[in-house]
Short mmCIF file of C-alpha atoms in Angstrom, two decimals:
data_model
loop_
_atom_site.label_atom_id
_atom_site.label_comp_id
_atom_site.label_asym_id
_atom_site.label_seq_id
_atom_site.Cartn_x
_atom_site.Cartn_y
_atom_site.Cartn_z
CA UNK A 161 17.56 -56.61 5.75
CA UNK A 162 13.86 -57.09 5.98
CA UNK A 163 11.97 -55.96 9.01
CA UNK A 164 11.28 -59.55 10.13
CA UNK A 165 15.00 -60.46 9.92
CA UNK A 166 15.88 -57.34 11.89
CA UNK A 167 13.41 -58.28 14.61
CA UNK A 168 14.81 -61.82 14.76
CA UNK A 169 18.35 -60.44 15.03
CA UNK A 170 17.31 -58.06 17.82
CA UNK A 171 15.66 -60.87 19.77
CA UNK A 172 18.68 -63.17 19.37
CA UNK A 173 21.09 -60.48 20.63
CA UNK A 174 18.87 -59.56 23.57
CA UNK A 175 19.23 -56.55 25.88
CA UNK A 176 22.68 -54.98 25.77
CA UNK A 177 22.04 -51.96 27.99
CA UNK A 178 23.92 -52.28 31.27
CA UNK A 179 22.01 -51.91 34.53
CA UNK A 180 24.57 -49.53 35.97
CA UNK A 181 22.84 -47.01 38.25
CA UNK A 182 20.77 -49.79 39.82
CA UNK A 183 23.63 -52.25 40.13
CA UNK A 184 27.23 -51.48 41.14
CA UNK A 185 29.73 -51.51 38.30
CA UNK A 186 32.96 -53.48 38.42
CA UNK A 187 35.89 -51.54 37.01
CA UNK A 188 38.65 -53.33 35.07
CA UNK A 189 41.92 -54.18 36.89
CA UNK A 190 44.43 -51.32 36.82
CA UNK A 191 41.68 -48.71 36.59
CA UNK A 192 42.86 -45.25 37.61
CA UNK A 193 40.14 -43.59 39.64
CA UNK A 194 40.02 -40.90 42.28
CA UNK A 195 43.39 -40.30 43.99
CA UNK A 196 43.40 -40.10 47.77
CA UNK A 197 46.11 -39.02 50.18
CA UNK A 198 46.33 -41.23 53.26
CA UNK A 199 46.51 -38.57 56.00
CA UNK A 200 48.21 -40.98 58.40
CA UNK A 201 51.02 -41.92 56.01
CA UNK A 202 51.80 -38.67 54.14
CA UNK A 203 55.08 -37.05 55.20
CA UNK A 204 54.67 -33.80 53.25
CA UNK A 205 57.85 -34.16 51.17
CA UNK A 206 56.27 -32.65 48.06
CA UNK A 207 57.44 -35.28 45.56
CA UNK A 208 53.91 -35.64 44.21
CA UNK A 209 53.61 -31.86 43.84
CA UNK A 210 56.71 -31.83 41.63
CA UNK A 211 55.41 -34.71 39.53
CA UNK A 212 51.82 -33.52 39.06
CA UNK A 213 51.41 -32.27 35.44
CA UNK A 214 48.24 -30.15 35.94
CA UNK A 215 49.19 -28.85 39.43
CA UNK A 216 46.22 -30.58 41.00
CA UNK A 217 48.43 -31.16 44.02
CA UNK A 218 49.88 -28.13 45.75
CA UNK A 219 51.82 -27.52 48.93
CA UNK A 220 51.63 -24.50 51.20
CA UNK A 221 53.57 -23.72 54.37
CA UNK A 222 51.95 -21.75 57.15
CA UNK A 223 55.10 -20.48 58.89
CA UNK A 224 53.17 -18.73 61.66
CA UNK A 225 51.19 -21.74 62.87
CA UNK A 226 53.77 -24.25 61.69
CA UNK A 227 51.50 -26.39 59.52
CA UNK A 228 52.27 -27.68 56.02
CA UNK A 229 49.12 -28.09 53.93
CA UNK A 230 49.10 -30.63 51.10
CA UNK A 231 46.09 -29.84 48.92
CA UNK A 232 44.58 -32.11 46.30
CA UNK A 233 42.03 -30.63 43.88
CA UNK A 234 40.32 -33.52 42.09
CA UNK A 235 38.61 -31.10 39.69
CA UNK A 236 41.92 -30.59 37.90
CA UNK A 237 43.37 -34.10 38.20
CA UNK A 238 44.02 -35.99 34.95
CA UNK A 239 44.40 -39.41 36.65
CA UNK A 240 47.86 -40.09 35.22
CA UNK A 241 49.06 -41.81 38.41
CA UNK A 242 52.46 -40.14 38.54
CA UNK A 243 51.94 -39.09 42.16
CA UNK A 244 51.40 -42.75 43.02
CA UNK A 245 54.66 -43.69 41.27
CA UNK A 246 56.86 -41.10 43.00
CA UNK A 247 55.44 -41.23 46.54
CA UNK A 248 58.24 -42.57 48.82
CA UNK A 249 55.85 -43.83 51.52
CA UNK A 250 52.95 -44.97 49.27
CA UNK A 251 50.63 -42.44 50.88
CA UNK A 252 48.85 -41.32 47.72
CA UNK A 253 47.01 -43.95 45.74
CA UNK A 254 44.50 -44.03 42.93
CA UNK A 255 41.34 -45.85 44.03
CA UNK A 256 38.64 -47.55 41.97
CA UNK A 257 36.18 -44.77 42.67
CA UNK A 258 34.76 -42.88 39.70
CA UNK A 259 31.43 -41.61 41.06
CA UNK A 260 32.63 -38.10 41.82
CA UNK A 261 29.75 -35.92 40.63
CA UNK A 262 28.86 -33.17 43.08
CA UNK A 263 27.02 -29.88 43.13
CA UNK A 264 29.57 -28.01 45.27
CA UNK A 265 32.99 -26.94 44.07
CA UNK A 266 34.48 -27.28 47.57
CA UNK A 267 33.68 -31.01 47.66
CA UNK A 268 36.47 -31.63 45.16
CA UNK A 269 39.25 -30.73 47.61
CA UNK A 270 41.26 -32.86 50.00
CA UNK A 271 43.50 -31.09 52.50
CA UNK A 272 46.09 -32.75 54.74
CA UNK A 273 47.75 -30.57 57.37
CA UNK A 274 51.06 -31.72 58.85
CA UNK A 275 52.86 -30.14 61.81
CA UNK A 276 56.28 -28.63 61.17
CA UNK A 277 59.32 -28.70 63.44
CA UNK A 278 61.36 -25.68 64.53
CA UNK A 279 65.07 -25.34 63.86
CA UNK A 280 67.05 -25.99 67.05
CA UNK A 281 69.19 -22.88 66.46
CA UNK A 282 67.16 -20.16 64.72
CA UNK A 283 63.66 -21.29 65.67
CA UNK A 284 62.26 -21.23 62.14
CA UNK A 285 59.83 -23.91 60.91
CA UNK A 286 61.69 -25.88 58.25
CA UNK A 287 60.20 -29.35 57.73
CA UNK A 288 57.48 -31.66 58.98
CA UNK A 289 57.93 -34.02 61.90
CA UNK A 290 57.11 -36.98 59.72
CA UNK A 291 59.61 -36.11 57.01
CA UNK A 292 62.32 -35.72 59.63
CA UNK A 293 61.42 -39.12 61.04
CA UNK A 294 61.68 -40.58 57.54
CA UNK A 295 65.05 -38.93 56.87
CA UNK A 296 66.55 -39.97 60.20
CA UNK A 297 66.09 -43.64 59.32
CA UNK A 298 68.65 -43.45 56.51
CA UNK A 299 71.21 -41.12 58.13
CA UNK A 300 74.38 -42.46 59.76
CA UNK A 301 74.30 -42.20 63.55
CA UNK A 302 76.90 -39.43 63.86
CA UNK A 303 75.06 -37.11 61.44
CA UNK A 304 71.61 -37.49 62.98
CA UNK A 305 71.78 -34.60 65.47
CA UNK A 306 72.37 -32.14 62.62
CA UNK A 307 68.98 -33.04 61.12
CA UNK A 308 67.52 -30.96 63.95
CA UNK A 309 68.87 -27.79 62.30
CA UNK A 310 67.32 -26.01 59.32
CA UNK A 311 69.29 -26.19 56.03
CA UNK A 312 70.49 -22.58 56.36
CA UNK A 313 71.91 -23.02 59.86
CA UNK A 314 73.45 -26.36 58.91
CA UNK A 315 75.17 -24.70 55.95
CA UNK A 316 76.55 -21.88 58.09
CA UNK A 317 77.91 -24.23 60.71
CA UNK A 318 79.40 -26.56 58.10
CA UNK A 319 81.17 -23.66 56.35
CA UNK A 320 82.49 -22.50 59.71
CA UNK A 321 84.03 -25.89 60.46
CA UNK A 322 85.56 -26.19 56.98
CA UNK A 323 87.14 -22.75 57.30
CA UNK A 324 88.66 -23.89 60.62
CA UNK A 325 90.03 -26.97 58.90
CA UNK A 326 91.74 -24.95 56.16
CA UNK A 327 93.67 -22.95 58.67
CA UNK B 298 18.08 -22.85 43.71
CA UNK B 299 18.56 -25.51 46.36
CA UNK B 300 19.23 -29.18 45.76
CA UNK B 301 15.65 -30.19 46.57
CA UNK B 302 14.32 -27.57 44.17
CA UNK B 303 16.50 -28.88 41.36
CA UNK B 304 15.14 -32.39 41.89
CA UNK B 305 11.59 -31.02 41.85
CA UNK B 306 12.07 -28.84 38.77
CA UNK B 307 13.88 -31.43 36.65
CA UNK B 308 11.68 -34.33 37.77
CA UNK B 309 10.62 -35.07 34.20
CA UNK B 310 12.66 -35.34 31.00
CA UNK B 311 15.93 -33.43 31.05
CA UNK B 312 16.90 -32.16 27.62
CA UNK B 313 20.55 -31.35 27.31
CA UNK B 314 22.56 -29.24 24.92
CA UNK B 315 26.15 -30.33 24.34
CA UNK B 316 28.45 -27.31 24.42
CA UNK B 317 32.06 -27.96 23.46
CA UNK B 318 34.28 -25.03 24.44
CA UNK B 319 37.61 -26.23 23.10
CA UNK B 320 37.92 -29.68 24.60
CA UNK B 321 40.16 -32.39 23.16
CA UNK B 322 37.07 -34.49 22.18
CA UNK B 323 37.76 -37.08 24.88
CA UNK B 324 34.80 -35.92 26.95
CA UNK B 325 32.68 -35.43 23.82
CA UNK B 326 33.12 -39.06 22.82
CA UNK B 327 32.16 -40.16 26.33
CA UNK B 328 29.05 -37.96 26.14
CA UNK B 329 28.11 -39.63 22.84
CA UNK B 330 28.64 -43.03 24.49
CA UNK B 331 26.16 -42.12 27.19
CA UNK B 332 23.41 -41.76 24.60
CA UNK B 333 24.36 -44.98 22.76
CA UNK B 334 22.45 -48.21 23.53
CA UNK B 335 25.07 -49.64 25.90
CA UNK B 336 24.77 -46.90 28.55
CA UNK B 337 21.33 -45.75 27.55
CA UNK B 338 20.76 -42.34 29.17
CA UNK B 339 17.47 -41.92 27.29
CA UNK B 340 15.85 -44.39 29.69
CA UNK B 341 16.09 -41.54 32.26
CA UNK B 342 14.45 -39.12 29.83
CA UNK B 343 17.69 -37.39 28.98
CA UNK B 344 17.77 -36.31 25.35
CA UNK B 345 20.44 -34.56 23.35
CA UNK B 346 18.95 -31.57 21.51
CA UNK B 347 20.45 -29.51 18.71
CA UNK B 348 19.51 -26.02 19.86
CA UNK B 349 20.17 -24.35 23.21
CA UNK B 350 16.66 -22.86 23.08
CA UNK B 351 15.18 -26.35 23.48
CA UNK B 352 17.46 -27.37 26.35
CA UNK B 353 17.06 -27.57 30.14
CA UNK B 354 20.71 -28.30 30.85
CA UNK B 355 24.08 -27.62 29.31
CA UNK B 356 26.69 -30.37 29.10
CA UNK B 357 29.79 -28.20 29.10
CA UNK B 358 33.09 -29.77 28.09
CA UNK B 359 36.43 -28.08 27.57
CA UNK B 360 38.45 -25.40 29.39
CA UNK B 361 36.70 -22.48 27.58
CA UNK B 362 39.22 -21.05 25.14
CA UNK B 363 39.36 -17.37 24.28
CA UNK B 364 37.83 -18.09 20.86
CA UNK B 365 34.96 -20.08 22.37
CA UNK B 366 34.16 -17.55 25.13
CA UNK B 367 31.73 -15.27 23.17
CA UNK B 368 29.96 -18.32 21.70
CA UNK B 369 29.68 -19.90 25.14
CA UNK B 370 28.21 -16.67 26.52
CA UNK B 371 25.63 -16.59 23.71
CA UNK B 372 24.72 -20.23 24.26
CA UNK B 373 24.30 -19.61 28.01
CA UNK B 374 21.95 -16.70 27.31
CA UNK B 375 19.95 -18.77 24.84
CA UNK B 376 19.06 -21.54 27.28
CA UNK B 377 15.78 -20.62 28.99
CA UNK B 378 15.46 -20.45 32.78
CA UNK B 379 15.43 -22.55 34.91
CA UNK B 380 18.59 -24.25 33.71
CA UNK B 381 21.48 -26.22 35.14
CA UNK B 382 25.02 -26.86 33.96
CA UNK B 383 26.91 -30.16 34.05
CA UNK B 384 30.63 -29.44 33.82
CA UNK B 385 32.02 -32.59 32.22
CA UNK B 386 35.70 -33.41 32.68
CA UNK B 387 38.65 -31.89 34.46
CA UNK B 388 38.95 -29.04 31.95
CA UNK B 389 35.47 -27.77 32.63
CA UNK B 390 35.72 -28.35 36.41
CA UNK B 391 39.02 -26.60 37.07
CA UNK B 392 40.81 -25.82 33.82
CA UNK B 393 42.58 -29.18 33.60
CA UNK B 394 46.14 -29.30 32.42
CA UNK B 395 45.74 -25.92 30.64
CA UNK B 396 44.46 -23.99 33.65
CA UNK B 397 47.15 -21.28 33.44
CA UNK B 398 47.55 -20.99 29.65
CA UNK B 399 47.32 -17.54 28.10
CA UNK B 400 44.39 -18.36 25.80
CA UNK B 401 42.27 -20.28 28.31
CA UNK B 402 39.63 -18.94 30.67
CA UNK B 403 40.09 -22.05 32.82
CA UNK B 404 37.01 -23.81 34.10
CA UNK B 405 33.46 -22.80 34.83
CA UNK B 406 34.34 -20.95 38.04
CA UNK B 407 36.30 -18.29 36.18
CA UNK B 408 33.76 -18.36 33.36
CA UNK B 409 31.03 -17.49 35.88
CA UNK B 410 33.05 -14.51 37.09
CA UNK B 411 33.03 -13.23 33.50
CA UNK B 412 29.31 -13.99 33.26
CA UNK B 413 28.67 -11.89 36.38
CA UNK B 414 30.90 -9.00 35.33
CA UNK B 415 30.00 -8.70 31.65
CA UNK B 416 26.33 -9.65 31.58
CA UNK B 417 25.27 -9.34 35.19
CA UNK B 418 23.78 -12.83 35.11
CA UNK B 419 23.81 -14.95 38.25
CA UNK B 420 25.33 -18.32 37.25
CA UNK B 421 23.02 -21.36 37.17
CA UNK B 422 23.46 -24.27 39.61
CA UNK B 423 26.34 -26.42 38.44
CA UNK B 424 27.17 -30.09 38.83
CA UNK B 425 30.83 -31.01 38.54
CA UNK B 426 31.77 -34.33 36.93
CA UNK B 427 35.56 -34.74 37.29
CA UNK B 428 37.45 -37.26 35.18
CA UNK B 429 39.82 -37.12 32.27
CA UNK B 430 37.62 -38.11 30.56
CA UNK B 431 34.88 -39.22 33.00
CA UNK B 432 33.62 -42.75 32.39
CA UNK B 433 30.21 -42.82 30.69
CA UNK B 434 28.96 -44.34 33.94
CA UNK B 435 30.28 -41.30 35.83
CA UNK B 436 28.14 -39.07 33.60
CA UNK B 437 25.17 -41.39 34.16
CA UNK B 438 25.82 -41.12 37.90
CA UNK B 439 25.81 -37.31 37.61
CA UNK B 440 22.47 -37.45 35.84
CA UNK B 441 21.23 -39.69 38.64
CA UNK B 442 22.37 -37.13 41.21
CA UNK B 443 20.61 -34.33 39.33
CA UNK B 444 17.41 -36.34 39.14
CA UNK B 445 17.60 -37.29 42.82
CA UNK B 446 17.88 -41.03 42.10
CA UNK B 447 21.34 -41.42 43.64
CA UNK B 448 23.02 -39.91 46.67
CA UNK B 449 26.12 -37.75 46.39
CA UNK B 450 29.29 -39.55 47.55
CA UNK B 451 32.10 -37.04 47.07
CA UNK B 452 32.74 -34.77 50.07
CA UNK B 453 35.64 -32.53 51.03
CA UNK B 454 38.15 -34.25 53.30
CA UNK B 455 40.23 -32.21 55.73
CA UNK B 456 42.68 -33.79 58.16
CA UNK B 457 45.04 -31.72 60.27
CA UNK B 458 47.56 -33.49 62.44
CA UNK B 459 47.60 -32.55 66.11
CA UNK B 460 50.85 -31.37 67.66
CA UNK B 461 50.96 -34.13 70.30
CA UNK B 462 50.49 -36.78 67.65
CA UNK B 463 53.37 -35.32 65.62
CA UNK B 464 55.71 -35.11 68.61
CA UNK B 465 54.94 -38.62 69.81
CA UNK B 466 56.15 -40.08 66.55
CA UNK B 467 59.45 -38.27 66.76
CA UNK B 468 60.06 -38.90 70.45
CA UNK B 469 60.83 -42.53 69.69
CA UNK B 470 63.45 -41.61 67.11
CA UNK B 471 65.15 -38.56 68.60
CA UNK B 472 66.89 -39.24 71.88
CA UNK B 473 68.24 -36.76 74.40
CA UNK B 474 71.68 -37.65 73.11
CA UNK B 475 70.98 -35.66 69.92
CA UNK B 476 70.02 -32.58 71.87
CA UNK B 477 73.16 -32.94 73.98
CA UNK B 478 75.31 -33.12 70.82
CA UNK B 479 73.67 -30.01 69.42
CA UNK B 480 74.13 -28.15 72.71
CA UNK B 481 77.75 -29.17 73.02
CA UNK B 482 79.11 -29.01 69.49
CA UNK B 483 76.93 -26.34 67.88
CA UNK B 484 75.53 -24.01 70.49
CA UNK B 485 78.43 -24.54 72.92
CA UNK B 486 81.18 -23.13 70.68
CA UNK B 487 81.55 -19.42 71.37
CA UNK B 488 82.39 -18.54 67.75
CA UNK B 489 79.43 -20.50 66.37
CA UNK B 490 77.08 -18.90 68.83
CA UNK B 491 78.28 -15.45 67.80
CA UNK B 492 77.88 -16.08 64.07
CA UNK B 493 74.61 -17.98 64.16
CA UNK B 494 72.77 -15.88 66.65
CA UNK B 495 73.87 -12.59 65.16
CA UNK B 496 72.61 -13.35 61.69
CA UNK B 497 69.31 -14.81 62.84
#
């Protein structure tokens, strides 16, 4: 191709460079960007933590204060969207945001702290208030009071009643 | 080196050296895209150079494998001061999906610990660009943040529920009837009380 032809071709095509940093960019539909936990919806069940392949999501129980911390580290996230698929209350969602560059490592964290409830019998923290609320919705009326006990106490009491029944 | 200093020092052309430390080539292809005509990073004076001795910044991709560690250390020493690092992708930011593998150092944070221990070098200021891989525009945005053209958006978000808020939600669901049932059928039985309270 001669130089003149090349010039003509370049002029006919025009400028292809996008104006991104000066103009906002529209992402395609279904784009998987930064995940965010909605702190008002999350119940702290840990389904997303089980599903997360790179362990970007983690869960930690503070049994002294009675707070369950759900931590999201975006620096390790691979944007697969599995957490969004398994969340029972649609609390975690992938947004359209991709402008995540930062100069501080701590900026990449999101922490949600949820209060835990004490067992009615032994006084141990065993689940979050919100998860209990969510579970109570699906339980039959006569079983609901037993949701106020921790799994260990419930097991002990259940085994006690069954042993009565055998006699 | 503070944020304002970085903007002042790298006000003019930023020459970058692309350092692949065992990445899957996803991030590398996005880095090449940034320098292609469509997302033209050279309009900001950013140029890809072939030698670390010519570079101002390192574009680090990959989780830093055991094989790549000595080479990465040499490349870090070869870049003249003042320098900055752009950690591209989830692998470089936090180890990615291989963060706990036996042959992986796992992200720049742990790499810097080695840098401090082995060579006694204080790590350079680092910009994290998460993404798997980051969009070319995300890398452009990072360059904009380094150059002071764009403001940083990502901040840590901490939300801790208050106790009153938690209890209010449950008060509507749990009635006094439940507590009465527990008192009567669980705590009220003498045998149950003996067993439960003794073991706890």
